[in-house]
């Protein structure tokens, strides 16, 4: 799973979901095929890893995969049935906030049919609407 090696602060505030469309990372830079987000949302490191495994499984581990998102925001929570107070809870998982139009994954050195099959399988692992893009 993807987690940062070092962060300036241990914990983060909740923040908000970004509005509008992505200005950066909205075009294919490395591969010929990609998965693009159609709506804003949050992706956990588990969801990103699950989609990556799905892509590599469907492409039979041929070709190259680039992950264009990184979960760098910690999400903390307190354990179940714990009274209020006594500080903020421990970090449970890491998320990445995604704007609409952002490229999530890129693929190359595989056929178009394999890339489309991998996209369909990987998009079912993600909580946001996505589309298949190619050069």
PDB file of N, CA and C in Angstrom, residues 21-94:
ATOM      1  N   UNK A  21     -12.525  21.375 -12.255  1.00  0.00           N
ATOM      2  CA  UNK A  21     -11.786  20.338 -12.976  1.00  0.00           C
ATOM      3  C   UNK A  21     -10.292  20.508 -12.751  1.00  0.00           C
ATOM      4  N   UNK A  22      -9.573  19.425 -12.920  1.00  0.00           N
ATOM      5  CA  UNK A  22      -8.137  19.415 -12.692  1.00  0.00           C
ATOM      6  C   UNK A  22      -7.411  20.171 -13.804  1.00  0.00           C
ATOM      7  N   UNK A  23      -6.553  21.100 -13.413  1.00  0.00           N
ATOM      8  CA  UNK A  23      -5.737  21.835 -14.374  1.00  0.00           C
ATOM      9  C   UNK A  23      -4.451  21.055 -14.640  1.00  0.00           C
ATOM     10  N   UNK A  24      -3.879  20.480 -13.591  1.00  0.00           N
ATOM     11  CA  UNK A  24      -2.681  19.663 -13.731  1.00  0.00           C
ATOM     12  C   UNK A  24      -3.063  18.190 -13.826  1.00  0.00           C
ATOM     13  N   UNK A  25      -2.173  17.408 -14.373  1.00  0.00           N
ATOM     14  CA  UNK A  25      -2.332  15.943 -14.452  1.00  0.00           C
ATOM     15  C   UNK A  25      -3.617  15.546 -15.161  1.00  0.00           C
ATOM     16  N   UNK A  26      -3.990  16.262 -16.206  1.00  0.00           N
ATOM     17  CA  UNK A  26      -5.220  15.935 -16.920  1.00  0.00           C
ATOM     18  C   UNK A  26      -4.958  15.383 -18.319  1.00  0.00           C
ATOM     19  N   UNK A  27      -3.686  15.135 -18.658  1.00  0.00           N
ATOM     20  CA  UNK A  27      -3.339  14.569 -19.961  1.00  0.00           C
ATOM     21  C   UNK A  27      -2.386  13.397 -19.763  1.00  0.00           C
ATOM     22  N   UNK A  28      -2.365  12.507 -20.737  1.00  0.00           N
ATOM     23  CA  UNK A  28      -1.448  11.373 -20.686  1.00  0.00           C
ATOM     24  C   UNK A  28      -0.024  11.864 -20.926  1.00  0.00           C
ATOM     25  N   UNK A  29       0.872  11.580 -19.987  1.00  0.00           N
ATOM     26  CA  UNK A  29       2.261  12.009 -20.115  1.00  0.00           C
ATOM     27  C   UNK A  29       3.222  10.849 -20.340  1.00  0.00           C
ATOM     28  N   UNK A  30       2.910   9.680 -19.790  1.00  0.00           N
ATOM     29  CA  UNK A  30       3.851   8.565 -19.822  1.00  0.00           C
ATOM     30  C   UNK A  30       3.399   7.442 -20.748  1.00  0.00           C
ATOM     31  N   UNK A  31       2.147   7.030 -20.638  1.00  0.00           N
ATOM     32  CA  UNK A  31       1.663   5.886 -21.394  1.00  0.00           C
ATOM     33  C   UNK A  31       0.762   6.275 -22.553  1.00  0.00           C
ATOM     34  N   UNK A  32       0.258   5.243 -23.233  1.00  0.00           N
ATOM     35  CA  UNK A  32      -0.646   5.448 -24.364  1.00  0.00           C
ATOM     36  C   UNK A  32      -2.113   5.375 -23.956  1.00  0.00           C
ATOM     37  N   UNK A  33      -2.411   4.681 -22.866  1.00  0.00           N
ATOM     38  CA  UNK A  33      -3.778   4.517 -22.378  1.00  0.00           C
ATOM     39  C   UNK A  33      -3.837   4.975 -20.928  1.00  0.00           C
ATOM     40  N   UNK A  34      -5.025   5.393 -20.490  1.00  0.00           N
ATOM     41  CA  UNK A  34      -5.146   5.855 -19.122  1.00  0.00           C
ATOM     42  C   UNK A  34      -6.553   5.757 -18.585  1.00  0.00           C
ATOM     43  N   UNK A  35      -6.661   5.958 -17.271  1.00  0.00           N
ATOM     44  CA  UNK A  35      -7.943   6.005 -16.573  1.00  0.00           C
ATOM     45  C   UNK A  35      -8.079   7.410 -16.015  1.00  0.00           C
ATOM     46  N   UNK A  36      -9.168   8.086 -16.373  1.00  0.00           N
ATOM     47  CA  UNK A  36      -9.393   9.484 -16.001  1.00  0.00           C
ATOM     48  C   UNK A  36     -10.616   9.583 -15.108  1.00  0.00           C
ATOM     49  N   UNK A  37     -10.540  10.394 -14.051  1.00  0.00           N
ATOM     50  CA  UNK A  37     -11.662  10.599 -13.137  1.00  0.00           C
ATOM     51  C   UNK A  37     -12.670  11.555 -13.765  1.00  0.00           C
ATOM     52  N   UNK A  38     -13.947  11.210 -13.668  1.00  0.00           N
ATOM     53  CA  UNK A  38     -15.006  12.075 -14.191  1.00  0.00           C
ATOM     54  C   UNK A  38     -15.643  12.928 -13.107  1.00  0.00           C
ATOM     55  N   UNK A  39     -15.392  12.593 -11.847  1.00  0.00           N
ATOM     56  CA  UNK A  39     -15.972  13.348 -10.738  1.00  0.00           C
ATOM     57  C   UNK A  39     -14.951  13.440  -9.614  1.00  0.00           C
ATOM     58  N   UNK A  40     -15.175  14.386  -8.718  1.00  0.00           N
ATOM     59  CA  UNK A  40     -14.290  14.556  -7.573  1.00  0.00           C
ATOM     60  C   UNK A  40     -14.592  13.491  -6.530  1.00  0.00           C
ATOM     61  N   UNK A  41     -13.591  13.152  -5.752  1.00  0.00           N
ATOM     62  CA  UNK A  41     -13.792  12.155  -4.710  1.00  0.00           C
ATOM     63  C   UNK A  41     -12.504  11.893  -3.950  1.00  0.00           C
ATOM     64  N   UNK A  42     -12.581  10.907  -3.057  1.00  0.00           N
ATOM     65  CA  UNK A  42     -11.428  10.500  -2.265  1.00  0.00           C
ATOM     66  C   UNK A  42     -11.067   9.069  -2.620  1.00  0.00           C
ATOM     67  N   UNK A  43      -9.784   8.825  -2.806  1.00  0.00           N
ATOM     68  CA  UNK A  43      -9.293   7.473  -3.045  1.00  0.00           C
ATOM     69  C   UNK A  43      -8.378   7.088  -1.894  1.00  0.00           C
ATOM     70  N   UNK A  44      -8.639   5.939  -1.287  1.00  0.00           N
ATOM     71  CA  UNK A  44      -7.764   5.448  -0.230  1.00  0.00           C
ATOM     72  C   UNK A  44      -6.605   4.689  -0.856  1.00  0.00           C
ATOM     73  N   UNK A  45      -5.572   4.469  -0.051  1.00  0.00           N
ATOM     74  CA  UNK A  45      -4.420   3.730  -0.563  1.00  0.00           C
ATOM     75  C   UNK A  45      -4.803   2.296  -0.900  1.00  0.00           C
ATOM     76  N   UNK A  46      -5.763   1.726  -0.187  1.00  0.00           N
ATOM     77  CA  UNK A  46      -6.223   0.364  -0.489  1.00  0.00           C
ATOM     78  C   UNK A  46      -6.928   0.303  -1.837  1.00  0.00           C
ATOM     79  N   UNK A  47      -7.740   1.304  -2.137  1.00  0.00           N
ATOM     80  CA  UNK A  47      -8.449   1.329  -3.416  1.00  0.00           C
ATOM     81  C   UNK A  47      -7.475   1.494  -4.583  1.00  0.00           C
ATOM     82  N   UNK A  48      -6.476   2.347  -4.401  1.00  0.00           N
ATOM     83  CA  UNK A  48      -5.473   2.546  -5.444  1.00  0.00           C
ATOM     84  C   UNK A  48      -4.702   1.251  -5.688  1.00  0.00           C
ATOM     85  N   UNK A  49      -4.301   0.590  -4.607  1.00  0.00           N
ATOM     86  CA  UNK A  49      -3.561  -0.667  -4.736  1.00  0.00           C
ATOM     87  C   UNK A  49      -4.418  -1.759  -5.358  1.00  0.00           C
ATOM     88  N   UNK A  50      -5.688  -1.807  -4.995  1.00  0.00           N
ATOM     89  CA  UNK A  50      -6.598  -2.802  -5.559  1.00  0.00           C
ATOM     90  C   UNK A  50      -6.766  -2.597  -7.061  1.00  0.00           C
ATOM     91  N   UNK A  51      -6.906  -1.353  -7.486  1.00  0.00           N
ATOM     92  CA  UNK A  51      -7.033  -1.059  -8.915  1.00  0.00           C
ATOM     93  C   UNK A  51      -5.733  -1.377  -9.652  1.00  0.00           C
ATOM     94  N   UNK A  52      -4.595  -1.085  -9.024  1.00  0.00           N
ATOM     95  CA  UNK A  52      -3.307  -1.399  -9.650  1.00  0.00           C
ATOM     96  C   UNK A  52      -3.147  -2.902  -9.854  1.00  0.00           C
ATOM     97  N   UNK A  53      -3.521  -3.678  -8.841  1.00  0.00           N
ATOM     98  CA  UNK A  53      -3.444  -5.138  -8.959  1.00  0.00           C
ATOM     99  C   UNK A  53      -4.379  -5.657 -10.039  1.00  0.00           C
ATOM    100  N   UNK A  54      -5.561  -5.057 -10.122  1.00  0.00           N
ATOM    101  CA  UNK A  54      -6.522  -5.470 -11.145  1.00  0.00           C
ATOM    102  C   UNK A  54      -5.963  -5.219 -12.544  1.00  0.00           C
ATOM    103  N   UNK A  55      -5.333  -4.059 -12.734  1.00  0.00           N
ATOM    104  CA  UNK A  55      -4.751  -3.741 -14.042  1.00  0.00           C
ATOM    105  C   UNK A  55      -3.628  -4.716 -14.373  1.00  0.00           C
ATOM    106  N   UNK A  56      -2.730  -4.953 -13.414  1.00  0.00           N
ATOM    107  CA  UNK A  56      -1.604  -5.843 -13.695  1.00  0.00           C
ATOM    108  C   UNK A  56      -2.073  -7.276 -13.920  1.00  0.00           C
ATOM    109  N   UNK A  57      -3.155  -7.677 -13.272  1.00  0.00           N
ATOM    110  CA  UNK A  57      -3.689  -9.026 -13.465  1.00  0.00           C
ATOM    111  C   UNK A  57      -4.303  -9.175 -14.856  1.00  0.00           C
ATOM    112  N   UNK A  58      -5.061  -8.178 -15.280  1.00  0.00           N
ATOM    113  CA  UNK A  58      -5.726  -8.259 -16.582  1.00  0.00           C
ATOM    114  C   UNK A  58      -4.753  -8.109 -17.750  1.00  0.00           C
ATOM    115  N   UNK A  59      -3.658  -7.394 -17.537  1.00  0.00           N
ATOM    116  CA  UNK A  59      -2.672  -7.254 -18.610  1.00  0.00           C
ATOM    117  C   UNK A  59      -1.632  -8.364 -18.568  1.00  0.00           C
ATOM    118  N   UNK A  60      -1.828  -9.331 -17.690  1.00  0.00           N
ATOM    119  CA  UNK A  60      -0.921 -10.487 -17.542  1.00  0.00           C
ATOM    120  C   UNK A  60       0.512 -10.035 -17.258  1.00  0.00           C
ATOM    121  N   UNK A  61       0.633  -8.954 -16.516  1.00  0.00           N
ATOM    122  CA  UNK A  61       1.904  -8.392 -16.071  1.00  0.00           C
ATOM    123  C   UNK A  61       2.849  -8.024 -17.217  1.00  0.00           C
ATOM    124  N   UNK A  62       2.273  -7.744 -18.373  1.00  0.00           N
ATOM    125  CA  UNK A  62       3.077  -7.224 -19.477  1.00  0.00           C
ATOM    126  C   UNK A  62       2.852  -5.719 -19.541  1.00  0.00           C
ATOM    127  N   UNK A  63       3.746  -5.028 -20.181  1.00  0.00           N
ATOM    128  CA  UNK A  63       3.585  -3.585 -20.299  1.00  0.00           C
ATOM    129  C   UNK A  63       4.022  -2.860 -19.047  1.00  0.00           C
ATOM    130  N   UNK A  64       3.715  -1.586 -19.002  1.00  0.00           N
ATOM    131  CA  UNK A  64       4.128  -0.715 -17.901  1.00  0.00           C
ATOM    132  C   UNK A  64       2.914   0.019 -17.369  1.00  0.00           C
ATOM    133  N   UNK A  65       2.857   0.169 -16.040  1.00  0.00           N
ATOM    134  CA  UNK A  65       1.753   0.872 -15.380  1.00  0.00           C
ATOM    135  C   UNK A  65       2.340   2.027 -14.576  1.00  0.00           C
ATOM    136  N   UNK A  66       1.746   3.199 -14.707  1.00  0.00           N
ATOM    137  CA  UNK A  66       2.115   4.359 -13.900  1.00  0.00           C
ATOM    138  C   UNK A  66       0.935   4.731 -13.025  1.00  0.00           C
ATOM    139  N   UNK A  67       1.197   4.934 -11.729  1.00  0.00           N
ATOM    140  CA  UNK A  67       0.171   5.417 -10.803  1.00  0.00           C
ATOM    141  C   UNK A  67       0.383   6.918 -10.678  1.00  0.00           C
ATOM    142  N   UNK A  68      -0.615   7.706 -11.085  1.00  0.00           N
ATOM    143  CA  UNK A  68      -0.456   9.157 -11.126  1.00  0.00           C
ATOM    144  C   UNK A  68      -1.031   9.860  -9.897  1.00  0.00           C
ATOM    145  N   UNK A  69      -1.557   9.106  -8.931  1.00  0.00           N
ATOM    146  CA  UNK A  69      -2.079   9.703  -7.702  1.00  0.00           C
ATOM    147  C   UNK A  69      -1.337   9.091  -6.519  1.00  0.00           C
ATOM    148  N   UNK A  70      -1.211   9.861  -5.454  1.00  0.00           N
ATOM    149  CA  UNK A  70      -0.539   9.366  -4.258  1.00  0.00           C
ATOM    150  C   UNK A  70      -1.334   9.789  -3.029  1.00  0.00           C
ATOM    151  N   UNK A  71      -1.642   8.853  -2.131  1.00  0.00           N
ATOM    152  CA  UNK A  71      -2.394   9.197  -0.917  1.00  0.00           C
ATOM    153  C   UNK A  71      -1.482   9.862   0.116  1.00  0.00           C
ATOM    154  N   UNK A  72      -1.636  11.159   0.293  1.00  0.00           N
ATOM    155  CA  UNK A  72      -0.757  11.902   1.189  1.00  0.00           C
ATOM    156  C   UNK A  72      -1.503  12.589   2.326  1.00  0.00           C
ATOM    157  N   UNK A  73      -2.789  12.307   2.488  1.00  0.00           N
ATOM    158  CA  UNK A  73      -3.578  12.942   3.546  1.00  0.00           C
ATOM    159  C   UNK A  73      -3.993  11.874   4.552  1.00  0.00           C
ATOM    160  N   UNK A  74      -3.584  12.002   5.830  1.00  0.00           N
ATOM    161  CA  UNK A  74      -3.971  10.996   6.820  1.00  0.00           C
ATOM    162  C   UNK A  74      -5.403  11.211   7.295  1.00  0.00           C
ATOM    163  N   UNK A  75      -6.094  10.112   7.568  1.00  0.00           N
ATOM    164  CA  UNK A  75      -7.443  10.159   8.132  1.00  0.00           C
ATOM    165  C   UNK A  75      -7.384   9.452   9.473  1.00  0.00           C
ATOM    166  N   UNK A  76      -7.760  10.163  10.527  1.00  0.00           N
ATOM    167  CA  UNK A  76      -7.700   9.587  11.868  1.00  0.00           C
ATOM    168  C   UNK A  76      -9.100   9.253  12.350  1.00  0.00           C
ATOM    169  N   UNK A  77      -9.172   8.287  13.250  1.00  0.00           N
ATOM    170  CA  UNK A  77     -10.452   7.950  13.867  1.00  0.00           C
ATOM    171  C   UNK A  77     -10.187   7.334  15.228  1.00  0.00           C
ATOM    172  N   UNK A  78     -11.151   7.515  16.101  1.00  0.00           N
ATOM    173  CA  UNK A  78     -11.043   6.941  17.433  1.00  0.00           C
ATOM    174  C   UNK A  78     -11.621   5.530  17.416  1.00  0.00           C
ATOM    175  N   UNK A  79     -11.193   4.667  18.318  1.00  0.00           N
ATOM    176  CA  UNK A  79     -11.741   3.309  18.360  1.00  0.00           C
ATOM    177  C   UNK A  79     -13.229   3.309  18.702  1.00  0.00           C
ATOM    178  N   UNK A  80     -13.887   2.202  18.453  1.00  0.00           N
ATOM    179  CA  UNK A  80     -15.311   2.075  18.757  1.00  0.00           C
ATOM    180  C   UNK A  80     -15.538   2.098  20.266  1.00  0.00           C
ATOM    181  N   UNK A  81     -16.658   2.677  20.665  1.00  0.00           N
ATOM    182  CA  UNK A  81     -17.102   2.727  22.066  1.00  0.00           C
ATOM    183  C   UNK A  81     -16.087   3.406  22.982  1.00  0.00           C
ATOM    184  N   UNK A  82     -15.508   4.505  22.504  1.00  0.00           N
ATOM    185  CA  UNK A  82     -14.580   5.293  23.307  1.00  0.00           C
ATOM    186  C   UNK A  82     -15.230   6.637  23.566  1.00  0.00           C
ATOM    187  N   UNK A  83     -15.135   7.115  24.804  1.00  0.00           N
ATOM    188  CA  UNK A  83     -15.758   8.389  25.153  1.00  0.00           C
ATOM    189  C   UNK A  83     -15.047   9.551  24.467  1.00  0.00           C
ATOM    190  N   UNK A  84     -15.775  10.661  24.369  1.00  0.00           N
ATOM    191  CA  UNK A  84     -15.231  11.853  23.732  1.00  0.00           C
ATOM    192  C   UNK A  84     -14.086  12.420  24.576  1.00  0.00           C
ATOM    193  N   UNK A  85     -13.237  13.182  23.924  1.00  0.00           N
ATOM    194  CA  UNK A  85     -12.110  13.782  24.608  1.00  0.00           C
ATOM    195  C   UNK A  85     -10.871  12.906  24.501  1.00  0.00           C
ATOM    196  N   UNK A  86      -9.883  13.198  25.286  1.00  0.00           N
ATOM    197  CA  UNK A  86      -8.618  12.458  25.340  1.00  0.00           C
ATOM    198  C   UNK A  86      -7.844  12.533  24.021  1.00  0.00           C
ATOM    199  N   UNK A  87      -8.019  13.611  23.292  1.00  0.00           N
ATOM    200  CA  UNK A  87      -7.207  13.832  22.101  1.00  0.00           C
ATOM    201  C   UNK A  87      -7.780  13.237  20.824  1.00  0.00           C
ATOM    202  N   UNK A  88      -7.101  13.537  19.747  1.00  0.00           N
ATOM    203  CA  UNK A  88      -7.517  13.055  18.432  1.00  0.00           C
ATOM    204  C   UNK A  88      -7.100  11.595  18.271  1.00  0.00           C
ATOM    205  N   UNK A  89      -7.867  10.849  17.504  1.00  0.00           N
ATOM    206  CA  UNK A  89      -7.586   9.428  17.311  1.00  0.00           C
ATOM    207  C   UNK A  89      -6.340   9.185  16.471  1.00  0.00           C
ATOM    208  N   UNK A  90      -5.960   7.931  16.389  1.00  0.00           N
ATOM    209  CA  UNK A  90      -4.782   7.539  15.620  1.00  0.00           C
ATOM    210  C   UNK A  90      -5.102   7.552  14.122  1.00  0.00           C
ATOM    211  N   UNK A  91      -4.064   7.667  13.312  1.00  0.00           N
ATOM    212  CA  UNK A  91      -4.244   7.624  11.860  1.00  0.00           C
ATOM    213  C   UNK A  91      -4.645   6.214  11.438  1.00  0.00           C
ATOM    214  N   UNK A  92      -5.780   6.122  10.758  1.00  0.00           N
ATOM    215  CA  UNK A  92      -6.291   4.820  10.326  1.00  0.00           C
ATOM    216  C   UNK A  92      -5.858   4.485   8.905  1.00  0.00           C
ATOM    217  N   UNK A  93      -5.956   5.443   7.982  1.00  0.00           N
ATOM    218  CA  UNK A  93      -5.596   5.190   6.593  1.00  0.00           C
ATOM    219  C   UNK A  93      -5.231   6.501   5.920  1.00  0.00           C
ATOM    220  N   UNK A  94      -4.781   6.411   4.673  1.00  0.00           N
ATOM    221  CA  UNK A  94      -4.345   7.572   3.912  1.00  0.00           C
ATOM    222  C   UNK A  94      -5.223   7.722   2.683  1.00  0.00           C
TER     223      UNK A  94
END
